[in-house]
């Protein structure tokens, strides 16, 4: 049976057995290839692959076995959004590297527009030193710190500054996820040499959010060799992470010691004066000036993340403009008093997305049963409604089957704690957020 026929037969069989949202999200853009007794499912993203593996593999297996009348092996491959973009990605991926340089670096991030304060001045000085003498003293430069404090900005600023000095330099920027996906694709397509040619020819390699290498043994092994080769050629590496190498779980010791073997600098959440300075700089950049006292007010509303600070400023500017309001402290204080939302969904959409993500009915989610499979989604719902939609615990309790507000507080806090340290929960959360974007 050819691929297409087999796949259609498969889709016809599975369609009535999964919800239509699931069918659309997880199967409609997936394709297959047969190789002897193997069926390779090509999915558009890591998120879809993981979900298929976790939630649908037994059913997928059974259907293929039934159709083909024998036991087949199921494998997965991430191939990009559709055939065409897959082709394009592969072409880009394996094309000669000379054009790698500038175009993948967002020129918006520069050293000039990076506001320096006590929380980031050491990292900034290190960045300047690397720009002066790449590949010599500080190799790798390892920058770590919480979300939204400016790691990616600083890293890309280094890349852009080096590019400006010498446009012929081969600079590669990639998220650790992209490196992982390239590695998996190279194995599946027997194109390891191309992968090596690509990354090992970098003169400047920027790897973002390396904490996601955690637990990925193959990727770590490959990166270890890439690292050694680049270091021996004095190619500069800049690595970012949300935590120090010592705090990354399931990371090989030899890689940990490589990461820590150059210069490690951390970026702390900005202090109040730096937050004000950042807001000033953003206002100037966006051409909308606000009085100093209002900037101080906004700066005092968010402590940790510059991304959040920026988002808040942008929303305030939009609201002032849309409602034609004076940029006064009173008006801005009113806005800041409202619970802050970081998610663009209402509570009904959140609840229904959680149900469909975990394949639960509303009754399961809001009902009294307390199996593990129900409790985690329930707690996650509590957390999202409270933290991202700013709802009160009382209201959340009502929505979730009339639960007491202390139960909601308990669920919310549990997830909050786990999110701070448990990588699996962090992963799951990212997946759910991705899923929210697909609905
Ligand atoms: P991270 O990678 O640490 O999560 P980013 O580098 O993406 O954070 O920064 C989040 C946002 O905050 C970006 O828009 C970035 O330009 C801005 N930002 C962060 N630090 C600074 C800074 N020191 N000066 C100006 N903007 C900053
Ligand atoms: Mg980042």
Tab-separated table of C-alpha atoms and ligand atoms in Angstrom:
chain	number	residue	atom	x	y	z
A	1	UNK	CA	0.000	0.000	0.000
A	2	UNK	CA	1.481	3.382	-0.852
A	3	UNK	CA	2.016	6.096	1.757
A	4	UNK	CA	-0.935	8.179	0.763
A	5	UNK	CA	-3.420	5.366	0.708
A	6	UNK	CA	-2.216	4.021	4.012
A	7	UNK	CA	-2.382	7.436	5.609
A	8	UNK	CA	-5.931	8.056	4.376
A	9	UNK	CA	-7.038	4.748	5.698
A	10	UNK	CA	-5.393	5.540	9.007
A	11	UNK	CA	-7.080	8.958	9.205
A	12	UNK	CA	-10.488	7.479	8.409
A	13	UNK	CA	-10.054	4.991	11.227
A	14	UNK	CA	-8.734	7.339	13.863
A	15	UNK	CA	-11.036	10.266	13.155
A	16	UNK	CA	-14.087	8.932	14.992
A	17	UNK	CA	-11.909	7.871	17.926
A	18	UNK	CA	-10.472	11.257	18.902
A	19	UNK	CA	-12.027	14.668	19.457
A	20	UNK	CA	-12.247	16.876	16.405
A	21	UNK	CA	-9.930	19.470	18.014
A	22	UNK	CA	-7.360	16.763	18.576
A	23	UNK	CA	-7.760	15.421	15.099
A	24	UNK	CA	-7.221	18.823	13.587
A	25	UNK	CA	-4.247	19.726	15.747
A	26	UNK	CA	-2.395	16.461	15.859
A	27	UNK	CA	-3.194	14.511	12.732
A	28	UNK	CA	-4.199	16.808	9.928
A	29	UNK	CA	-0.682	18.150	9.313
A	30	UNK	CA	1.140	14.925	10.027
A	31	UNK	CA	2.474	12.730	7.233
A	32	UNK	CA	3.923	9.274	6.970
A	33	UNK	CA	6.662	7.349	5.262
A	34	UNK	CA	7.072	3.599	5.199
A	35	UNK	CA	10.423	1.886	5.444
A	36	UNK	CA	10.343	-1.917	5.626
A	37	UNK	CA	8.529	-2.632	8.878
A	38	UNK	CA	8.804	0.934	10.042
A	39	UNK	CA	6.321	3.756	9.820
A	40	UNK	CA	7.794	7.199	10.232
A	41	UNK	CA	5.359	9.897	11.294
A	42	UNK	CA	6.526	13.361	10.262
A	43	UNK	CA	5.010	16.024	12.452
A	44	UNK	CA	5.135	19.793	12.093
A	45	UNK	CA	6.521	20.430	15.588
A	46	UNK	CA	8.128	18.912	18.666
A	47	UNK	CA	4.986	19.727	20.569
A	48	UNK	CA	2.832	17.610	18.249
A	49	UNK	CA	5.327	14.788	18.274
A	50	UNK	CA	5.447	14.670	22.073
A	51	UNK	CA	1.690	14.762	22.364
A	52	UNK	CA	1.206	11.989	19.840
A	53	UNK	CA	3.747	9.874	21.677
A	54	UNK	CA	2.333	10.556	25.081
A	55	UNK	CA	-1.357	10.364	24.412
A	56	UNK	CA	-2.063	8.528	21.199
A	57	UNK	CA	0.739	6.076	20.584
A	58	UNK	CA	-1.098	2.882	21.610
A	59	UNK	CA	-4.031	3.769	19.368
A	60	UNK	CA	-1.770	4.730	16.463
A	61	UNK	CA	0.141	1.484	16.856
A	62	UNK	CA	-2.977	-0.617	16.936
A	63	UNK	CA	-4.495	0.997	13.861
A	64	UNK	CA	-1.360	0.545	11.754
A	65	UNK	CA	-0.951	-3.041	12.927
A	66	UNK	CA	-4.582	-3.740	11.996
A	67	UNK	CA	-4.417	-2.122	8.576
A	68	UNK	CA	-1.151	-3.788	7.605
A	69	UNK	CA	-1.860	-7.093	9.325
A	70	UNK	CA	1.532	-7.175	11.042
A	71	UNK	CA	3.391	-5.529	13.887
A	72	UNK	CA	5.093	-2.352	12.705
A	73	UNK	CA	7.553	-0.055	14.395
A	74	UNK	CA	6.449	3.547	14.796
A	75	UNK	CA	9.006	6.322	14.677
A	76	UNK	CA	8.732	10.081	14.715
A	77	UNK	CA	10.368	12.884	12.828
A	78	UNK	CA	9.865	16.625	13.128
A	79	UNK	CA	9.615	18.039	9.670
A	80	UNK	CA	8.235	21.571	9.885
A	81	UNK	CA	4.825	22.998	9.031
A	82	UNK	CA	4.252	21.396	5.632
A	83	UNK	CA	6.097	19.687	2.866
A	84	UNK	CA	7.180	22.938	1.346
A	85	UNK	CA	8.476	24.596	4.435
A	86	UNK	CA	10.205	21.377	5.309
A	87	UNK	CA	11.979	21.462	2.009
A	88	UNK	CA	12.933	25.061	2.564
A	89	UNK	CA	14.200	24.420	6.056
A	90	UNK	CA	16.314	21.562	4.870
A	91	UNK	CA	17.687	23.640	2.061
A	92	UNK	CA	18.573	26.442	4.442
A	93	UNK	CA	19.944	24.017	6.890
A	94	UNK	CA	22.247	22.250	4.513
A	95	UNK	CA	23.109	25.139	2.246
A	96	UNK	CA	26.627	26.582	2.206
A	97	UNK	CA	27.216	28.608	5.294
A	98	UNK	CA	28.487	31.875	3.920
A	99	UNK	CA	25.094	33.558	4.026
A	100	UNK	CA	24.414	32.405	7.574
A	101	UNK	CA	25.692	35.609	9.066
A	102	UNK	CA	23.517	38.614	9.451
A	103	UNK	CA	20.040	37.719	8.499
A	104	UNK	CA	19.050	35.499	11.349
A	105	UNK	CA	20.107	38.097	13.916
A	106	UNK	CA	17.441	40.589	14.800
A	107	UNK	CA	19.136	43.984	14.357
A	108	UNK	CA	16.826	45.487	16.954
A	109	UNK	CA	19.037	44.220	19.774
A	110	UNK	CA	22.180	46.267	20.167
A	111	UNK	CA	24.694	47.117	22.868
A	112	UNK	CA	23.744	50.765	22.426
A	113	UNK	CA	20.118	50.215	23.414
A	114	UNK	CA	20.943	47.858	26.275
A	115	UNK	CA	20.409	49.881	29.442
A	116	UNK	CA	23.159	49.203	31.958
A	117	UNK	CA	22.671	49.136	35.730
A	118	UNK	CA	24.020	47.294	38.761
A	119	UNK	CA	22.061	44.167	37.852
A	120	UNK	CA	23.702	43.666	34.476
A	121	UNK	CA	26.885	45.754	34.313
A	122	UNK	CA	29.224	42.814	34.747
A	123	UNK	CA	27.508	40.920	31.943
A	124	UNK	CA	27.600	44.047	29.803
A	125	UNK	CA	31.329	44.546	30.383
A	126	UNK	CA	31.941	40.914	29.467
A	127	UNK	CA	29.931	41.413	26.292
A	128	UNK	CA	32.051	44.413	25.343
A	129	UNK	CA	35.229	42.457	25.980
A	130	UNK	CA	34.010	39.636	23.753
A	131	UNK	CA	33.226	42.086	20.975
A	132	UNK	CA	36.745	43.529	21.277
A	133	UNK	CA	38.509	40.172	21.194
A	134	UNK	CA	36.256	37.334	20.167
A	135	UNK	CA	37.455	33.812	20.781
A	136	UNK	CA	40.308	34.679	23.104
A	137	UNK	CA	39.878	35.163	26.794
A	138	UNK	CA	36.223	34.645	27.557
A	139	UNK	CA	35.314	31.489	25.762
A	140	UNK	CA	32.586	30.488	26.239
A	141	UNK	CA	30.801	33.470	27.676
A	142	UNK	CA	28.024	31.908	29.708
A	143	UNK	CA	25.214	34.324	30.602
A	144	UNK	CA	22.516	33.193	32.980
A	145	UNK	CA	19.523	34.723	34.753
A	146	UNK	CA	15.739	34.585	35.106
A	147	UNK	CA	13.245	35.106	32.294
A	148	UNK	CA	12.995	38.449	30.627
A	149	UNK	CA	16.124	39.984	32.167
A	150	UNK	CA	17.929	40.568	28.868
A	151	UNK	CA	19.990	37.453	28.132
A	152	UNK	CA	18.882	37.042	24.541
A	153	UNK	CA	19.136	40.777	23.973
A	154	UNK	CA	22.744	40.861	25.167
A	155	UNK	CA	23.719	37.793	23.196
A	156	UNK	CA	22.279	39.097	19.941
A	157	UNK	CA	23.802	42.499	20.638
A	158	UNK	CA	27.230	40.859	20.759
A	159	UNK	CA	26.509	39.115	17.459
A	160	UNK	CA	25.327	42.320	15.847
A	161	UNK	CA	28.313	44.303	17.090
A	162	UNK	CA	30.771	41.733	15.747
A	163	UNK	CA	28.899	41.604	12.473
A	164	UNK	CA	29.102	45.368	12.174
A	165	UNK	CA	32.858	45.273	12.636
A	166	UNK	CA	33.345	42.381	10.276
A	167	UNK	CA	30.394	41.342	8.117
A	168	UNK	CA	32.205	38.355	6.650
A	169	UNK	CA	32.301	36.526	9.984
A	170	UNK	CA	30.178	33.409	10.064
A	171	UNK	CA	27.794	33.940	12.966
A	172	UNK	CA	25.263	31.301	13.875
A	173	UNK	CA	22.519	32.017	16.336
A	174	UNK	CA	20.235	29.222	17.391
A	175	UNK	CA	17.959	28.289	20.215
A	176	UNK	CA	18.939	25.079	21.951
A	177	UNK	CA	15.668	23.660	20.635
A	178	UNK	CA	16.755	24.318	17.050
A	179	UNK	CA	20.056	22.600	17.701
A	180	UNK	CA	18.196	19.611	19.125
A	181	UNK	CA	15.840	19.438	16.155
A	182	UNK	CA	18.692	19.755	13.669
A	183	UNK	CA	20.472	16.949	15.448
A	184	UNK	CA	17.429	14.661	15.354
A	185	UNK	CA	16.780	15.457	11.694
A	186	UNK	CA	20.430	14.821	10.808
A	187	UNK	CA	20.292	11.388	12.395
A	188	UNK	CA	17.048	10.457	10.690
A	189	UNK	CA	18.230	11.654	7.302
A	190	UNK	CA	21.747	10.285	7.682
A	191	UNK	CA	23.159	13.756	7.287
A	192	UNK	CA	25.385	14.035	10.310
A	193	UNK	CA	28.214	15.383	8.200
A	194	UNK	CA	26.110	18.299	7.070
A	195	UNK	CA	25.166	19.049	10.640
A	196	UNK	CA	28.808	19.066	11.648
A	197	UNK	CA	29.818	21.176	8.696
A	198	UNK	CA	27.221	23.673	9.619
A	199	UNK	CA	27.852	24.156	13.330
A	200	UNK	CA	31.554	23.494	13.400
A	201	UNK	CA	32.224	26.129	10.773
A	202	UNK	CA	30.773	28.871	12.965
A	203	UNK	CA	33.213	31.554	13.962
A	204	UNK	CA	30.713	32.926	16.422
A	205	UNK	CA	28.170	30.493	17.833
A	206	UNK	CA	25.291	31.815	19.908
A	207	UNK	CA	23.252	29.160	21.716
A	208	UNK	CA	20.184	30.405	23.549
A	209	UNK	CA	18.450	28.780	26.535
A	210	UNK	CA	20.790	25.849	26.883
A	211	UNK	CA	18.917	24.599	29.969
A	212	UNK	CA	16.714	22.716	27.488
A	213	UNK	CA	19.601	20.365	26.725
A	214	UNK	CA	18.749	18.791	30.068
A	215	UNK	CA	18.186	15.065	29.688
A	216	UNK	CA	18.961	15.061	25.936
A	217	UNK	CA	21.923	12.740	25.871
A	218	UNK	CA	22.491	12.537	22.128
A	219	UNK	CA	22.247	16.269	21.687
A	220	UNK	CA	24.654	16.826	24.561
A	221	UNK	CA	27.164	14.437	23.104
A	222	UNK	CA	27.010	16.145	19.715
A	223	UNK	CA	27.249	19.575	21.256
A	224	UNK	CA	30.211	18.502	23.360
A	225	UNK	CA	32.206	17.685	20.236
A	226	UNK	CA	31.042	20.841	18.499
A	227	UNK	CA	32.141	22.795	21.531
A	228	UNK	CA	35.604	21.249	21.635
A	229	UNK	CA	36.230	21.831	17.994
A	230	UNK	CA	35.103	25.435	18.109
A	231	UNK	CA	37.156	26.104	21.191
A	232	UNK	CA	40.269	24.636	19.640
A	233	UNK	CA	39.773	26.931	16.641
A	234	UNK	CA	39.235	29.948	18.891
A	235	UNK	CA	35.734	30.434	17.639
A	236	UNK	CA	33.739	32.434	20.148
A	237	UNK	CA	30.777	30.804	21.855
A	238	UNK	CA	28.134	32.622	23.799
A	239	UNK	CA	25.659	30.563	25.737
A	240	UNK	CA	22.618	31.630	27.715
A	241	UNK	CA	20.616	29.716	30.272
A	242	UNK	CA	17.982	30.408	32.870
A	243	UNK	CA	20.310	28.966	35.504
A	244	UNK	CA	24.010	28.334	36.105
A	245	UNK	CA	25.614	25.196	34.633
A	246	UNK	CA	25.743	23.694	38.121
A	247	UNK	CA	21.997	24.014	38.470
A	248	UNK	CA	21.053	22.409	35.157
A	249	UNK	CA	19.802	18.912	35.931
A	250	UNK	CA	20.677	15.918	33.757
A	251	UNK	CA	23.598	17.617	32.114
A	252	UNK	CA	26.753	15.598	31.509
A	253	UNK	CA	29.559	16.635	33.837
A	254	UNK	CA	32.014	17.172	31.015
A	255	UNK	CA	29.625	19.645	29.400
A	256	UNK	CA	28.928	21.319	32.696
A	257	UNK	CA	32.611	21.893	33.242
A	258	UNK	CA	33.018	23.213	29.671
A	259	UNK	CA	30.180	25.677	30.198
A	260	UNK	CA	31.699	26.859	33.439
A	261	UNK	CA	35.228	26.926	32.056
A	262	UNK	CA	35.116	30.312	30.332
A	263	UNK	CA	33.483	33.332	31.878
A	264	UNK	CA	30.206	32.933	33.711
A	265	UNK	CA	28.169	36.043	34.389
A	266	UNK	CA	24.695	36.408	35.727
A	267	UNK	CA	22.045	39.035	35.084
A	268	UNK	CA	19.890	39.904	38.067
A	269	UNK	CA	16.407	41.405	37.976
A	270	UNK	CA	16.836	45.168	37.482
A	271	UNK	CA	16.650	47.524	40.460
A	272	UNK	CA	14.167	50.380	40.559
A	273	UNK	CA	16.390	53.044	38.964
A	274	UNK	CA	17.348	50.731	36.118
A	275	UNK	CA	13.690	49.930	35.518
A	276	UNK	CA	12.942	53.640	35.245
A	277	UNK	CA	15.880	54.102	32.889
A	278	UNK	CA	14.673	51.208	30.728
A	279	UNK	CA	11.172	52.677	30.545
A	280	UNK	CA	12.651	56.026	29.525
A	281	UNK	CA	14.724	54.419	26.840
A	282	UNK	CA	11.724	52.480	25.466
A	283	UNK	CA	9.595	55.634	25.406
A	284	UNK	CA	12.270	57.428	23.439
A	285	UNK	CA	12.604	54.479	21.097
A	286	UNK	CA	8.858	54.377	20.500
A	287	UNK	CA	8.517	58.144	20.255
A	288	UNK	CA	6.026	58.513	23.103
A	289	UNK	CA	7.175	60.478	26.081
A	290	UNK	CA	5.609	60.012	29.502
A	291	UNK	CA	6.226	62.194	32.558
A	292	UNK	CA	8.880	60.983	35.011
A	293	UNK	CA	6.431	60.360	37.861
A	294	UNK	CA	4.338	58.028	35.706
A	295	UNK	CA	7.434	56.084	34.713
A	296	UNK	CA	8.291	55.660	38.373
A	297	UNK	CA	4.794	54.412	38.992
A	298	UNK	CA	5.045	51.816	36.233
A	299	UNK	CA	8.549	50.817	37.342
A	300	UNK	CA	7.281	50.110	40.827
A	301	UNK	CA	4.572	47.784	39.499
A	302	UNK	CA	6.867	45.049	38.161
A	303	UNK	CA	10.020	43.783	39.764
A	304	UNK	CA	11.539	40.912	37.969
A	305	UNK	CA	11.066	40.837	34.240
A	306	UNK	CA	11.986	43.553	31.771
A	307	UNK	CA	9.821	41.818	29.197
A	308	UNK	CA	6.835	42.277	31.462
A	309	UNK	CA	7.768	45.885	32.136
A	310	UNK	CA	7.996	46.555	28.430
A	311	UNK	CA	4.652	44.827	27.774
A	312	UNK	CA	2.994	46.879	30.468
A	313	UNK	CA	4.377	50.138	29.103
A	314	UNK	CA	3.198	49.245	25.629
A	315	UNK	CA	-0.310	48.446	26.853
A	316	UNK	CA	-0.492	51.669	28.806
A	317	UNK	CA	0.562	53.702	25.789
A	318	UNK	CA	-2.064	51.937	23.684
A	319	UNK	CA	-4.835	52.521	26.198
A	320	UNK	CA	-3.935	56.182	26.646
A	321	UNK	CA	-4.019	56.626	22.903
A	322	UNK	CA	-7.175	54.620	22.253
A	323	UNK	CA	-9.145	56.371	24.974
A	324	UNK	CA	-7.522	59.715	24.399
A	325	UNK	CA	-6.452	60.013	28.034
A	326	UNK	CA	-3.905	62.334	29.612
A	327	UNK	CA	-0.729	60.486	30.598
A	328	UNK	CA	-1.322	61.385	34.239
A	329	UNK	CA	-0.355	59.372	37.315
A	330	UNK	CA	-4.056	59.008	38.150
A	331	UNK	CA	-4.943	57.417	34.823
A	332	UNK	CA	-1.972	55.109	34.877
A	333	UNK	CA	-2.575	54.141	38.500
A	334	UNK	CA	-6.102	53.128	37.517
A	335	UNK	CA	-4.780	50.844	34.827
A	336	UNK	CA	-2.185	49.344	37.144
A	337	UNK	CA	-4.816	48.592	39.748
A	338	UNK	CA	-6.607	46.231	37.413
A	339	UNK	CA	-5.488	42.634	37.625
A	340	UNK	CA	-2.782	42.174	35.024
A	341	UNK	CA	-3.402	39.655	32.318
A	342	UNK	CA	-0.654	37.948	30.465
A	343	UNK	CA	-2.853	35.632	28.459
A	344	UNK	CA	-5.181	36.603	25.690
A	345	UNK	CA	-7.905	34.091	26.502
A	346	UNK	CA	-10.945	34.276	28.737
A	347	UNK	CA	-11.621	31.759	31.490
A	348	UNK	CA	-14.018	29.704	29.382
A	349	UNK	CA	-11.438	29.330	26.646
A	350	UNK	CA	-8.761	28.373	29.165
A	351	UNK	CA	-10.938	25.716	30.757
A	352	UNK	CA	-12.020	24.248	27.471
A	353	UNK	CA	-8.445	24.254	26.139
A	354	UNK	CA	-7.203	22.449	29.241
A	355	UNK	CA	-9.966	19.856	28.853
A	356	UNK	CA	-9.141	19.289	25.231
A	357	UNK	CA	-5.380	19.237	25.849
A	358	UNK	CA	-5.673	16.583	28.553
A	359	UNK	CA	-8.590	14.874	26.826
A	360	UNK	CA	-10.948	15.378	29.758
A	361	UNK	CA	-14.591	16.319	29.922
A	362	UNK	CA	-15.639	19.433	31.778
A	363	UNK	CA	-17.279	17.131	34.305
A	364	UNK	CA	-13.966	15.374	34.935
A	365	UNK	CA	-12.159	18.629	35.453
A	366	UNK	CA	-14.700	20.256	37.722
A	367	UNK	CA	-16.043	17.136	39.415
A	368	UNK	CA	-15.126	15.642	42.781
A	369	UNK	CA	-12.885	12.779	41.647
A	370	UNK	CA	-9.304	13.013	42.805
A	371	UNK	CA	-7.268	10.730	40.594
A	372	UNK	CA	-3.806	11.932	39.696
A	373	UNK	CA	-4.784	12.390	36.035
A	374	UNK	CA	-7.451	14.861	37.090
A	375	UNK	CA	-5.690	16.657	39.917
A	376	UNK	CA	-2.763	17.963	37.888
A	377	UNK	CA	-4.901	19.504	35.104
A	378	UNK	CA	-7.163	20.961	37.791
A	379	UNK	CA	-4.233	22.570	39.594
A	380	UNK	CA	-2.843	23.883	36.354
A	381	UNK	CA	-6.202	25.451	35.571
A	382	UNK	CA	-6.249	27.081	39.005
A	383	UNK	CA	-2.774	28.453	38.475
A	384	UNK	CA	-3.462	29.840	35.016
A	385	UNK	CA	-6.748	31.442	35.984
A	386	UNK	CA	-5.177	33.033	39.053
A	387	UNK	CA	-1.766	34.044	37.780
A	388	UNK	CA	-2.345	34.750	34.134
A	389	UNK	CA	-5.924	35.946	34.133
A	390	UNK	CA	-5.759	37.600	37.535
A	391	UNK	CA	-9.010	36.006	38.760
A	392	UNK	CA	-9.794	35.751	42.461
A	393	UNK	CA	-9.476	32.383	44.170
A	394	UNK	CA	-13.143	32.558	45.185
A	395	UNK	CA	-14.290	32.957	41.602
A	396	UNK	CA	-11.997	30.170	40.423
A	397	UNK	CA	-13.438	27.904	43.115
A	398	UNK	CA	-16.940	28.586	41.808
A	399	UNK	CA	-15.930	27.859	38.224
A	400	UNK	CA	-14.286	24.594	39.176
A	401	UNK	CA	-17.323	22.902	40.654
A	402	UNK	CA	-17.803	25.026	43.782
A	403	UNK	CA	-14.465	24.355	45.425
A	404	UNK	CA	-13.368	26.212	48.504
A	405	UNK	CA	-10.972	29.115	47.944
A	406	UNK	CA	-8.328	27.518	50.164
A	407	UNK	CA	-8.336	24.491	47.855
A	408	UNK	CA	-7.705	26.806	44.936
A	409	UNK	CA	-4.891	28.551	46.771
A	410	UNK	CA	-3.313	25.213	47.528
A	411	UNK	CA	-3.494	24.091	43.872
A	412	UNK	CA	-2.173	27.387	42.563
A	413	UNK	CA	0.755	27.435	45.000
A	414	UNK	CA	1.667	23.875	44.273
A	415	UNK	CA	2.071	24.557	40.594
A	416	UNK	CA	3.943	27.763	41.338
A	417	UNK	CA	6.441	25.837	43.455
A	418	UNK	CA	6.845	23.076	40.909
A	419	UNK	CA	7.308	25.555	38.090
A	420	UNK	CA	10.268	27.008	39.927
A	421	UNK	CA	12.169	23.745	40.011
A	422	UNK	CA	10.552	20.888	38.136
A	423	UNK	CA	11.699	20.676	34.546
A	424	UNK	CA	8.910	18.302	33.521
A	425	UNK	CA	6.261	20.727	34.709
A	426	UNK	CA	8.050	23.575	32.956
A	427	UNK	CA	8.041	21.561	29.738
A	428	UNK	CA	4.399	20.651	30.139
A	429	UNK	CA	3.592	24.285	30.708
A	430	UNK	CA	5.358	25.368	27.565
A	431	UNK	CA	3.444	22.734	25.644
A	432	UNK	CA	0.152	23.911	27.039
A	433	UNK	CA	1.009	27.493	26.168
A	434	UNK	CA	1.879	26.363	22.646
A	435	UNK	CA	-1.398	24.537	22.505
A	436	UNK	CA	-3.263	27.670	23.557
A	437	UNK	CA	-1.785	29.368	20.526
A	438	UNK	CA	-3.192	26.739	18.207
A	439	UNK	CA	-6.790	27.223	19.305
B	1	LIG	P1	15.658	36.831	28.358
B	1	LIG	O1	16.348	36.279	27.156
B	1	LIG	O2	16.563	37.014	29.529
B	1	LIG	O3	14.419	36.073	28.720
B	1	LIG	P2	15.245	39.104	26.628
B	1	LIG	O4	16.650	39.343	26.232
B	1	LIG	O5	14.366	38.465	25.636
B	1	LIG	O6	15.164	38.310	28.007
B	1	LIG	O7	14.626	40.502	27.097
B	1	LIG	C1	13.243	40.741	27.212
B	1	LIG	C2	12.921	42.126	26.696
B	1	LIG	O8	13.477	43.099	27.545
B	1	LIG	C3	13.480	42.396	25.306
B	1	LIG	O9	12.563	43.145	24.562
B	1	LIG	C4	14.728	43.206	25.579
B	1	LIG	O10	15.023	44.092	24.524
B	1	LIG	C5	14.351	43.947	26.830
B	1	LIG	N1	15.524	44.203	27.674
B	1	LIG	C6	16.089	43.334	28.528
B	1	LIG	N2	17.142	43.879	29.167
B	1	LIG	C7	17.249	45.147	28.688
B	1	LIG	C8	18.141	46.223	28.962
B	1	LIG	N3	19.125	46.120	29.854
B	1	LIG	N4	17.935	47.370	28.283
B	1	LIG	C9	16.946	47.492	27.394
B	1	LIG	N5	16.053	46.517	27.103
B	1	LIG	C10	16.205	45.350	27.733
B	2	LIG	MG1	15.804	34.639	25.974
